[in-house]
Short mmCIF file of C-alpha atoms and ligand atoms in Angstrom, two decimals:
data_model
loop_
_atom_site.label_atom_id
_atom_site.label_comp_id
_atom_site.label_asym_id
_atom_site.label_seq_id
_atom_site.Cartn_x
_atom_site.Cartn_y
_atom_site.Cartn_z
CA UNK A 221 -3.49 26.46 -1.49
CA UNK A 222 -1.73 23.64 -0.14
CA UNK A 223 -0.23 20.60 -3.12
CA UNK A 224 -2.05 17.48 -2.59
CA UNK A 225 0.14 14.57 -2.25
CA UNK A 226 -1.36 11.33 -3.73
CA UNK A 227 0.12 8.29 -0.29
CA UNK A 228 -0.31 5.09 -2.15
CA UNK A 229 -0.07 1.56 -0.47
CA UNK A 230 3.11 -0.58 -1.09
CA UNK A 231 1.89 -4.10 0.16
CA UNK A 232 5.78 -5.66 -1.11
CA UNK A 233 8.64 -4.73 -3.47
CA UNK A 234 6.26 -5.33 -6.64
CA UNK A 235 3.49 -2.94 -5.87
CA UNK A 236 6.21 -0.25 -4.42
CA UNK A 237 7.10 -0.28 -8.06
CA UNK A 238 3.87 0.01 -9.57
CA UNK A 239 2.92 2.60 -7.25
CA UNK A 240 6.48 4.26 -8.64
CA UNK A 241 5.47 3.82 -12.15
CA UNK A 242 2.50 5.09 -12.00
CA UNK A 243 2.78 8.12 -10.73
CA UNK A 244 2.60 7.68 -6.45
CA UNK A 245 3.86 10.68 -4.32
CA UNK A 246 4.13 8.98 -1.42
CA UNK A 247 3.85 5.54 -0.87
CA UNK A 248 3.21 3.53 2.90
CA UNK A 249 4.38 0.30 3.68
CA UNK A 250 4.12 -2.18 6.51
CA UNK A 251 6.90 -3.38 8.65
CA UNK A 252 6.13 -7.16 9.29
CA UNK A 253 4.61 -7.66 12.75
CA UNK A 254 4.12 -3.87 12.97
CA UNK A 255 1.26 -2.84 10.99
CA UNK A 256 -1.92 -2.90 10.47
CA UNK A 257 -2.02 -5.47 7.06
CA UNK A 258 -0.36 -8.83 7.85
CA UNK A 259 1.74 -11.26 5.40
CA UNK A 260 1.54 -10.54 2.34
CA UNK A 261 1.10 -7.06 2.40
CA UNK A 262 4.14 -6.18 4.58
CA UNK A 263 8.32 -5.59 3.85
CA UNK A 264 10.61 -8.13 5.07
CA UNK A 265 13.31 -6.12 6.71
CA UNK A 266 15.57 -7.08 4.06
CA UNK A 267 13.80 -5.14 1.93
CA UNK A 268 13.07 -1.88 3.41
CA UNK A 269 16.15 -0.10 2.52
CA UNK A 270 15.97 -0.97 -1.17
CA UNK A 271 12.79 0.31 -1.53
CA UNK A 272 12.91 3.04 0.11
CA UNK A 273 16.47 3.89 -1.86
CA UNK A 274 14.65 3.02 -5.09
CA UNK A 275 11.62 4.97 -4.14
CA UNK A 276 13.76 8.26 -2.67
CA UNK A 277 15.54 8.15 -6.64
CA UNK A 278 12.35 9.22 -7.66
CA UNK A 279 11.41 12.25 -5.53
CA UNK A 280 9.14 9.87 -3.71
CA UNK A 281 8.51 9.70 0.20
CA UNK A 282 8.32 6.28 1.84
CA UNK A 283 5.92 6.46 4.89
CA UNK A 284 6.22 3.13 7.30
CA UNK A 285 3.06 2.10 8.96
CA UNK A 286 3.93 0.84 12.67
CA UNK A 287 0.01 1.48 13.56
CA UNK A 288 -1.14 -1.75 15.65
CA UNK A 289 -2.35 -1.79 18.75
CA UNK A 290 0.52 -2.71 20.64
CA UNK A 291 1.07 -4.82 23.05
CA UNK A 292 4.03 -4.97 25.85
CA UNK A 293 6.04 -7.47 24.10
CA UNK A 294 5.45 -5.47 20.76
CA UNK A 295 7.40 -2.66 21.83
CA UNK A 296 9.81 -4.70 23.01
CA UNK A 297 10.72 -5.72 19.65
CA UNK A 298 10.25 -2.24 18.55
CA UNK A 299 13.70 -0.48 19.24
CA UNK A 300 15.53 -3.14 16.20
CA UNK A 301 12.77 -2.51 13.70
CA UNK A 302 13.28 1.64 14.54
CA UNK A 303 17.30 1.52 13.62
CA UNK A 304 15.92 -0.43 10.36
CA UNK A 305 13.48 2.31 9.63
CA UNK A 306 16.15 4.53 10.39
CA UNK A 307 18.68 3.38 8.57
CA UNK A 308 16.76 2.56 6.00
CA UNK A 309 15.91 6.47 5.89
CA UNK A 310 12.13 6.26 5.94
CA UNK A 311 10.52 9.54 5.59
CA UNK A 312 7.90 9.50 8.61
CA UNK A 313 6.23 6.26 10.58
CA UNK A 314 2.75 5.85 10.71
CA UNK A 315 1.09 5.22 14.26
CA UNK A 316 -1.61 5.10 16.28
CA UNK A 317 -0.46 3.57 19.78
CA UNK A 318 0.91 6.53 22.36
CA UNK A 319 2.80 3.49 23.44
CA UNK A 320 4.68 3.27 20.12
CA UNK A 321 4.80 7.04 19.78
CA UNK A 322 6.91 6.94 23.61
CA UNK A 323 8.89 4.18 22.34
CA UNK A 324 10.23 6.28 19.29
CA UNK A 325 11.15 8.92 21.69
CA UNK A 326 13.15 6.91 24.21
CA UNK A 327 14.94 5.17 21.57
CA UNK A 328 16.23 8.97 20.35
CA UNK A 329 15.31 8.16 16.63
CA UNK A 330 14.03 11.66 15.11
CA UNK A 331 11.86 10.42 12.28
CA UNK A 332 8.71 12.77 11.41
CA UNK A 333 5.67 10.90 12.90
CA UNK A 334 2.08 10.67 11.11
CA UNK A 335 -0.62 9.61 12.85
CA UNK A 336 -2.59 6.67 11.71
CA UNK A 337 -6.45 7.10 10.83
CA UNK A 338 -6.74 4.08 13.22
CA UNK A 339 -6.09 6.85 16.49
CA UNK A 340 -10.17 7.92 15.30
CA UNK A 341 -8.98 12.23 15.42
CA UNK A 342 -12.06 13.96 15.07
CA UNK A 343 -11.75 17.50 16.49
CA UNK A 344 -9.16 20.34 16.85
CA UNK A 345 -8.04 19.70 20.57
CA UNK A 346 -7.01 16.31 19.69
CA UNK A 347 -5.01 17.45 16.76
CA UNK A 348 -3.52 19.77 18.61
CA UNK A 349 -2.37 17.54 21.42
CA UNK A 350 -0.58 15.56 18.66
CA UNK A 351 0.89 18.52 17.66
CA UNK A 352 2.28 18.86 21.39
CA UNK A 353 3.64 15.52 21.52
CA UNK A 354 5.70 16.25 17.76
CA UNK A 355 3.80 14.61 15.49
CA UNK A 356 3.54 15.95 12.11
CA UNK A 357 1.06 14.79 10.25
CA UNK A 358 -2.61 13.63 10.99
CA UNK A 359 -4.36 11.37 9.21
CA UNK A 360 -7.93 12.28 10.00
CA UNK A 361 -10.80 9.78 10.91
CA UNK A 362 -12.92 8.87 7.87
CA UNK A 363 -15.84 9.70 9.53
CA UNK A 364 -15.55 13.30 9.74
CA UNK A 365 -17.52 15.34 7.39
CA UNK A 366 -15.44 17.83 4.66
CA UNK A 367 -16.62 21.03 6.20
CA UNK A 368 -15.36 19.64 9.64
CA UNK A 369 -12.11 18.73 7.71
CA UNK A 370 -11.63 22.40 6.66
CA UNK A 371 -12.82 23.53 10.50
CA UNK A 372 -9.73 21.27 11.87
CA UNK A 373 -7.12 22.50 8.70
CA UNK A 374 -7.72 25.97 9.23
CA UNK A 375 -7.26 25.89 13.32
CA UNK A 376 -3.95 23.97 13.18
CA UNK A 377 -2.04 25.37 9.72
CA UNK A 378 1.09 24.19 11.68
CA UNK A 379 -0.01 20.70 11.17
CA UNK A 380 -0.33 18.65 7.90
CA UNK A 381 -4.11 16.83 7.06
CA UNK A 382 -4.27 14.04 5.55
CA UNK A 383 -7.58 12.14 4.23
CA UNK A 384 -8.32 8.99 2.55
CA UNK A 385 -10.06 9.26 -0.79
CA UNK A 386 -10.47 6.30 -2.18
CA UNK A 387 -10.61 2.31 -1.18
CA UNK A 388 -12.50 0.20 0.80
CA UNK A 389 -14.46 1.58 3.80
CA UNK A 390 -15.52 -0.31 7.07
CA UNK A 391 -18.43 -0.49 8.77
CA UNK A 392 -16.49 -0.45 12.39
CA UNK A 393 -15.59 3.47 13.22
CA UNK A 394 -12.07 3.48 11.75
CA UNK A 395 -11.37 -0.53 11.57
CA UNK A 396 -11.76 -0.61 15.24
CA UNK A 397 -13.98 -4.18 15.34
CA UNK A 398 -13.77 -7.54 16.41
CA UNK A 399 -15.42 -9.28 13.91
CA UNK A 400 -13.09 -11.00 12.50
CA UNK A 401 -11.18 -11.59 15.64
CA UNK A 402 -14.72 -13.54 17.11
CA UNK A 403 -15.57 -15.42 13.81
CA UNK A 404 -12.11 -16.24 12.68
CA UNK A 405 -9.47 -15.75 15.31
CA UNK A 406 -8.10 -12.96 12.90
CA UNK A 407 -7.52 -9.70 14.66
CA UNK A 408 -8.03 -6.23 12.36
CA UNK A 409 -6.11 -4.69 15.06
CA UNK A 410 -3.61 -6.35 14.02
CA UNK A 411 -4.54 -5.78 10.68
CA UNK A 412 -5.39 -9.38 9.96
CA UNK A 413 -9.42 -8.85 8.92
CA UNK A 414 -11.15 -11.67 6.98
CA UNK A 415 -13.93 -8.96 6.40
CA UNK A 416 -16.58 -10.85 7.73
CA UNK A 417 -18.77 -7.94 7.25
CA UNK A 418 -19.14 -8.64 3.65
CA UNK A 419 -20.06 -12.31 4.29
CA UNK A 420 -23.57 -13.49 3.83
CA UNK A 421 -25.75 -12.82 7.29
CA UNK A 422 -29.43 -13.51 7.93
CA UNK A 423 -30.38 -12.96 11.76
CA UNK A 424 -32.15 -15.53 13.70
CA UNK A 425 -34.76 -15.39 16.63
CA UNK A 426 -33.83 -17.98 19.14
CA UNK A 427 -36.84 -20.11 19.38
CA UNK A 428 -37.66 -20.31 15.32
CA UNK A 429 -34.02 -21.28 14.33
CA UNK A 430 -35.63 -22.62 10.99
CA UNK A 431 -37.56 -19.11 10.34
CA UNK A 432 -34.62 -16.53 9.50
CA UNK A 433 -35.65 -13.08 9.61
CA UNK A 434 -35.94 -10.90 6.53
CA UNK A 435 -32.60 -8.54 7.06
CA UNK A 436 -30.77 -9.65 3.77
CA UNK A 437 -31.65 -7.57 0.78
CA UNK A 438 -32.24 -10.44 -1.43
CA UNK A 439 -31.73 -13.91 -0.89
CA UNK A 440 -27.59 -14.36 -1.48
CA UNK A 441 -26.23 -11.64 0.66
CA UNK A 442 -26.93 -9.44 3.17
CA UNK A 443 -25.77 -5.96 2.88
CA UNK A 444 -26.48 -4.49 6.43
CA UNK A 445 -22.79 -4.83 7.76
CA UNK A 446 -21.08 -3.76 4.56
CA UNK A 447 -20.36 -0.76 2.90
CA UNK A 448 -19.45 1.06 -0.67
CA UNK A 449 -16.12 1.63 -2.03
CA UNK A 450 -14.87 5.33 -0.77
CA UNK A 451 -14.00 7.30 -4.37
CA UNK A 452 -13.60 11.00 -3.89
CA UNK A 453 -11.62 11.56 -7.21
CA UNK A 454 -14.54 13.84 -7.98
CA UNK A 455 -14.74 16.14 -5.02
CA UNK A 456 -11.07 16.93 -5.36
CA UNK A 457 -10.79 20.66 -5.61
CA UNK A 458 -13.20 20.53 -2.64
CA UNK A 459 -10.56 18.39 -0.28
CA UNK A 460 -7.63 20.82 -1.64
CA UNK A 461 -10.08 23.88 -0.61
CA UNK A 462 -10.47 22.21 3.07
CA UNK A 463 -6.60 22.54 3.60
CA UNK A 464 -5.68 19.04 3.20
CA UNK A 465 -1.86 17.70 2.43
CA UNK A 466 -2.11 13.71 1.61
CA UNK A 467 -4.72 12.47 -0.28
CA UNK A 468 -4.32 8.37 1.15
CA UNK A 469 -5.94 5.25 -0.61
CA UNK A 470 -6.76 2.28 0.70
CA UNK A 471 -5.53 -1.36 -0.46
CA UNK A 472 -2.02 -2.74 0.51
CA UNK A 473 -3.53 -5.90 0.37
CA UNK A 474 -5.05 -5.24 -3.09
CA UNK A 475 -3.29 -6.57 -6.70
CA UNK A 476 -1.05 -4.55 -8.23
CA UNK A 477 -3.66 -3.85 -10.73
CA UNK A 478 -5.85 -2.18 -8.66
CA UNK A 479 -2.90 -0.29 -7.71
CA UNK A 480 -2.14 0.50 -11.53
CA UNK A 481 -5.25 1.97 -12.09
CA UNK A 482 -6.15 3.90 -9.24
CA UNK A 483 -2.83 5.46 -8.97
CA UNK A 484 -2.89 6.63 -12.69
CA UNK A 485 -6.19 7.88 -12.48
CA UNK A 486 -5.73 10.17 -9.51
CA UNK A 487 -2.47 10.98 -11.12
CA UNK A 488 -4.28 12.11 -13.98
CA UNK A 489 -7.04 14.13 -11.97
CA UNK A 490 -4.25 16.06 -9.78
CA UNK A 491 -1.94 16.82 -12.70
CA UNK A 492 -5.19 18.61 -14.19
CA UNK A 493 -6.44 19.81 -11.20
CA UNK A 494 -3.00 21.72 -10.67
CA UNK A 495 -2.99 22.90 -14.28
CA UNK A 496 -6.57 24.08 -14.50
CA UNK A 497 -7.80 24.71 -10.79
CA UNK A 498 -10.43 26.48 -11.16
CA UNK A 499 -12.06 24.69 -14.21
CA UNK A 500 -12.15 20.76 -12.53
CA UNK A 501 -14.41 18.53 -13.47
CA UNK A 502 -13.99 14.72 -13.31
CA UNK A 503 -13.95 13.27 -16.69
CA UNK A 504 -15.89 10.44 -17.43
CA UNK A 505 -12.87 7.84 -18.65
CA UNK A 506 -11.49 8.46 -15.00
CA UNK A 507 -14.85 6.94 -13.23
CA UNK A 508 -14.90 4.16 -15.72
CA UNK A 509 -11.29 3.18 -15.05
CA UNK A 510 -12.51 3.47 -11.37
CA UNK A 511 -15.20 1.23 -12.39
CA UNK A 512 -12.70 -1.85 -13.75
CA UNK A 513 -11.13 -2.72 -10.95
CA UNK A 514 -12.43 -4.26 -7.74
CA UNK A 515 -15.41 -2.72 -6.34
CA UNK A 516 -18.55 -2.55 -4.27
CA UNK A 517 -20.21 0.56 -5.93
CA UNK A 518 -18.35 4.20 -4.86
CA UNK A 519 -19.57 5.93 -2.33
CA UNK A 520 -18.48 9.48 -0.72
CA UNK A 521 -18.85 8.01 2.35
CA UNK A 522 -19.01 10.58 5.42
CA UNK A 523 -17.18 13.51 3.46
CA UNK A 524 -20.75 15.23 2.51
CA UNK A 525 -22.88 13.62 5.81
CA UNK A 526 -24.66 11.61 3.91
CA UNK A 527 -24.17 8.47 5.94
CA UNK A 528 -27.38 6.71 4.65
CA UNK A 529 -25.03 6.82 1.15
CA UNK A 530 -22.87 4.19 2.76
CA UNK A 531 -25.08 1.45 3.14
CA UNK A 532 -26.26 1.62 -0.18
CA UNK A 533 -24.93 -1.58 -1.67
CA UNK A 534 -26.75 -2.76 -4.74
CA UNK A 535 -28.58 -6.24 -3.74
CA UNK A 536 -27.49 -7.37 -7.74
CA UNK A 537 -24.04 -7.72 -7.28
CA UNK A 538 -21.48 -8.60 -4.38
CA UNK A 539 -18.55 -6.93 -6.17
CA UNK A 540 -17.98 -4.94 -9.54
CA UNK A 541 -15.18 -5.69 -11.41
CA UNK A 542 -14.97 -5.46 -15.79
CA UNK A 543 -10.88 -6.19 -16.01
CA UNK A 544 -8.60 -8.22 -14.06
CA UNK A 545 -4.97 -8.90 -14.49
CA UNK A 546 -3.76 -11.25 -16.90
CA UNK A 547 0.40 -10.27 -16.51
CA UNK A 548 2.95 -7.85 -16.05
CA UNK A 549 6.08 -6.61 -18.32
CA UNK A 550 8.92 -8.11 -17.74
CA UNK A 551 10.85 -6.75 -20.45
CA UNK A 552 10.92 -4.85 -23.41
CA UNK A 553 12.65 -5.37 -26.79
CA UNK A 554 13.25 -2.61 -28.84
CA UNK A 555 15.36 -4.19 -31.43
CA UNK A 556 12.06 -6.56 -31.53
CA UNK A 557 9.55 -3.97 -30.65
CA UNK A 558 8.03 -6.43 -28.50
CA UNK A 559 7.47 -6.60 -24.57
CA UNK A 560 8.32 -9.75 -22.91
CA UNK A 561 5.21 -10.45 -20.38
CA UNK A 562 4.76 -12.59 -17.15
CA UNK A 563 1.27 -14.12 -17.07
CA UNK A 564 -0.71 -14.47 -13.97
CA UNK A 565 -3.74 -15.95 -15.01
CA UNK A 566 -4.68 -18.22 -18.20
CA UNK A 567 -5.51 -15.86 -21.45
CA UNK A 568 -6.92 -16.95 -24.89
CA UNK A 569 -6.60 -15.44 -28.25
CA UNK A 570 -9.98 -14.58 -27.73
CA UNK A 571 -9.55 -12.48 -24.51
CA UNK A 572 -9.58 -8.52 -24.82
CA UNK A 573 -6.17 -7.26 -23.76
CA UNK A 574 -4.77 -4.10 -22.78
CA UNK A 575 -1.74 -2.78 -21.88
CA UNK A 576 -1.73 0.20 -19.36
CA UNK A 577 1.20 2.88 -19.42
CA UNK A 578 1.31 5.43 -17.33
CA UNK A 579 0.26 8.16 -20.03
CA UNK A 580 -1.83 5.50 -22.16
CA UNK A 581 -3.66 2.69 -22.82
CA UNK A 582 -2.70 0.64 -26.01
CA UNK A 583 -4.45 -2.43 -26.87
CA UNK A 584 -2.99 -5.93 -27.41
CA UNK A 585 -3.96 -8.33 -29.96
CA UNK A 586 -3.74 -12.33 -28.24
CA UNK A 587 -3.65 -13.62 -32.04
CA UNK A 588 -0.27 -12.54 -31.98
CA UNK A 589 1.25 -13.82 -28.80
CA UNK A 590 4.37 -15.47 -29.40
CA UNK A 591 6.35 -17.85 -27.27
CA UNK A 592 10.59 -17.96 -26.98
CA UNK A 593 11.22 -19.42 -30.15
CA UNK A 594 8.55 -17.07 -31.94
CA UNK A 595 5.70 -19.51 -32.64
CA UNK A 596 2.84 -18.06 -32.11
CA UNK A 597 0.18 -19.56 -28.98
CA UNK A 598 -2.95 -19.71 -28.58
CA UNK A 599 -3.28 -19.98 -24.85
CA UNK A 600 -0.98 -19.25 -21.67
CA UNK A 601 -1.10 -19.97 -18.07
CA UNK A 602 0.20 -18.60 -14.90
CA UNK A 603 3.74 -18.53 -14.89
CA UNK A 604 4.24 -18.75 -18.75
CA UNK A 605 6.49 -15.95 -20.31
CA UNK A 606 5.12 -14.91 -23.51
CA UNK A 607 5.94 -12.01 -26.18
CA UNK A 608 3.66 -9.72 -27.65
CA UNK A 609 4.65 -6.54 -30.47
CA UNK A 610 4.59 -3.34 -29.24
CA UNK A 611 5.72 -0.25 -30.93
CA UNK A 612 6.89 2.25 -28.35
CA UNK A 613 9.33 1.63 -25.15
CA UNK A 614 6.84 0.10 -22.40
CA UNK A 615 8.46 0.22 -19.03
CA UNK A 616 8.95 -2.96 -16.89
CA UNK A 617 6.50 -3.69 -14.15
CA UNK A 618 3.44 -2.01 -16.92
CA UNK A 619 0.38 -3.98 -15.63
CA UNK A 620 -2.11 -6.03 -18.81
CA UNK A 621 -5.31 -6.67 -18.07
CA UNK A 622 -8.15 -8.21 -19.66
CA UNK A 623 -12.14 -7.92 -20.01
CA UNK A 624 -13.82 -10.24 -18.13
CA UNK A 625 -16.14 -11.79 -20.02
CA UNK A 626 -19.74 -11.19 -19.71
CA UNK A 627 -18.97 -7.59 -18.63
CA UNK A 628 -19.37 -5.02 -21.24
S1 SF4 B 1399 -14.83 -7.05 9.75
FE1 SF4 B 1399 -15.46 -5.38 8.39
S2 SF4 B 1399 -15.97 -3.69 9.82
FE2 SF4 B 1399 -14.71 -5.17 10.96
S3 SF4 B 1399 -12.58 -4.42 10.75
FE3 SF4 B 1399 -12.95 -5.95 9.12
S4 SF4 B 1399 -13.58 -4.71 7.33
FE4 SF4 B 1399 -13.81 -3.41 9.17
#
């Protein structure tokens, strides 16, 4: 059976390094202007080649994602951002335009080519014409059952699968919608969504504008345009078993705690999964670290053809989340046994604290933060640098995180 290889999004420098730490195979990153997840979760030029250098020092493949629609004067500016990719020595670039895929070709760069979920590929012949025009690697359409999955694997071994298994789902068939672009000015193809699909909707009949009509589930929200969280981290023996190569997740515009967590997590389920394959189960501490971060309730979405599954959003709740991020390491003292950390967000001494490593989870006591001279503090806000003890080496970049009170 094929090795899975766990793609993780690298929205910037910062979550490129949490994705290294802990414990990415692959990561894919946006080019700015040329993918699918504007500002903030794109590279500046300048920064390609050092992450891709840092990331290549640790066995891991850097995957650029050039997959927007594009438009004439887009691949215009193409060629200059292909000799950066190049040069930078990116592994493969993600696409989805045949436009993009002919510009490569002129331009004689021979970088590996995946193809972008965004292209919809849903059946065999399609794959295979990919396959004719040299790309490598297909990243299927979410929409496609497993067994269809397996169907496509098995008639092209010559070409790599790849499926996402966990992140945030749309309610357009593979993000292609204009939503956003109508209510906001916001294009997702040009991966600039607002997600106005998750934003409260009632529907109204012309002539009684005062007399909405029941479509909302309960009285905040309406839950017809928006979908579950995609988590397959159970069903992974099953997505191995259908032939698939890269297991993708979702989120370069997500906080590098989300990225923390979900990347150690599916770390943790492959590393068993290749040690004991025929004896997986998902343990229960995986699907409650699932259940900290960010999310609208998990869903399999289309993998088992369940589709009625997707819709199912709880009318209680617009999001779940039980942590959130309170700061990162920026250092650690072993002469002091203490990590220096970078707070995002105000903490108290009466917040719950933990630190995540990669192979642990160690709680921190807020009674004992410390500032630069050593006094101790009973509060910090964004931006402060404060100390806390800790007894083993923690590496820089390890993500804290707190409980969020109320949630249990
Ligand atoms: S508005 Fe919703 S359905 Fe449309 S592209 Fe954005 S996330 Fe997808």
């Amino acid at each position: 059976m094929k090795s899975l290889e766990l793609v993780i999004p690298a929205g910037n420098p910062e979550k490129l390094h949490t994705a290294i730490l802990y414990g990415a195979d692959a990561v894919y990153i946006g080019m700015e202007g040329f993918s699918l997840r504007a500002r903030q979760a794109e590279f500046a030029p300048e920064h390609i080649a050092d992450g891709v250098q840092r990331a290549h020092q640790y066995g891991i493949k850097v995957y650029a994602a050039l997959n927007i629609f594009a438009r004439n004067q887009d691949l215009k500016n193409l060629p200059p951002a292909l000799e950066i990719l190049n040069e930078a020595g990116v592994d493969a670039i993600i696409l989805s335009d045949p436009g993009v895929l002919r510009t490569i070709r002129k331009s004689g760069i021979e970088i590996p080519v995946h193809l972008s979920t965004q292209a919809n590929t849903t059946n065999v012949e399609a794959v295979r014409f990919w396959g004719e025009q040299g790309v490598r690697r297909i990243v299927l359409a979410r929409e496609l059952s497993l067994d269809e999955v397996a169907e496509i694997a098995a008639a092209v071994p010559e070409m790599e699968v790849e499926l996402f298994v966990h992140g945030a789902m749309c309610m357009a068939y593979s993000g292609r919608c204009f939503l956003s672009a109508f209510r906001t000015g916001r294009s997702s193809n040009y991966g600039d969504c607002t997600h106005p699909c998750r934003w409260e909707h009632v529907l109204l009949e012309k002539t009684r504008p005062t007399e909405p009509l029941i479509l909302e589930e309960d009285q905040r929200y309406s839950y017809l345009l928006s979908s579950k969280d995609l988590c397959m981290i159970e069903y992974l023996p099953d997505i191995q078993k259908a032939g698939v190569t890269g297991l993708k997740v979702e989120g370069r515009m997500k906080s590098v705690y989300y990225l923390a967590v979900v990347t150690r997590t599916y770390r943790q389920a492959l590393n068993e999964l290749q040690k004991k394959p025929g004896q997986f189960i998902a343990r229960p501490e995986w699907l409650a670290e699932l259940g900290m971060i960010s999310n609208r309730g998990y869903t399999t979405g289309f993998y088992f053809q369940r589709e009625s599954m997707i819709n199912e959003v709880s009318p209680q709740v617009k999001y779940y989340q039980t942590h959130d991020l309170v700061g990162t390491v920026l250092d650690y003292e072993p002469h002091a046994a203490r990590i220096l950390v970078g707070v995002r967000n105000q903490l108290t001494e009466e917040d719950r604290l933990e630190l995540l490593l990669p192979d642990a989870t160690i709680p921190l006591d807020p009674g004992q933060m410390t500032d630069d001279n050593n006094y101790k503090v009973k509060s910090a806000h964004n931006g402060y640098r404060i100390y806390f003890p800790v007894h083993r080496n923690v590496p820089v970049g390890a993500v804290i995180r707190r409980q969020i009170t109320g949630s249990c």
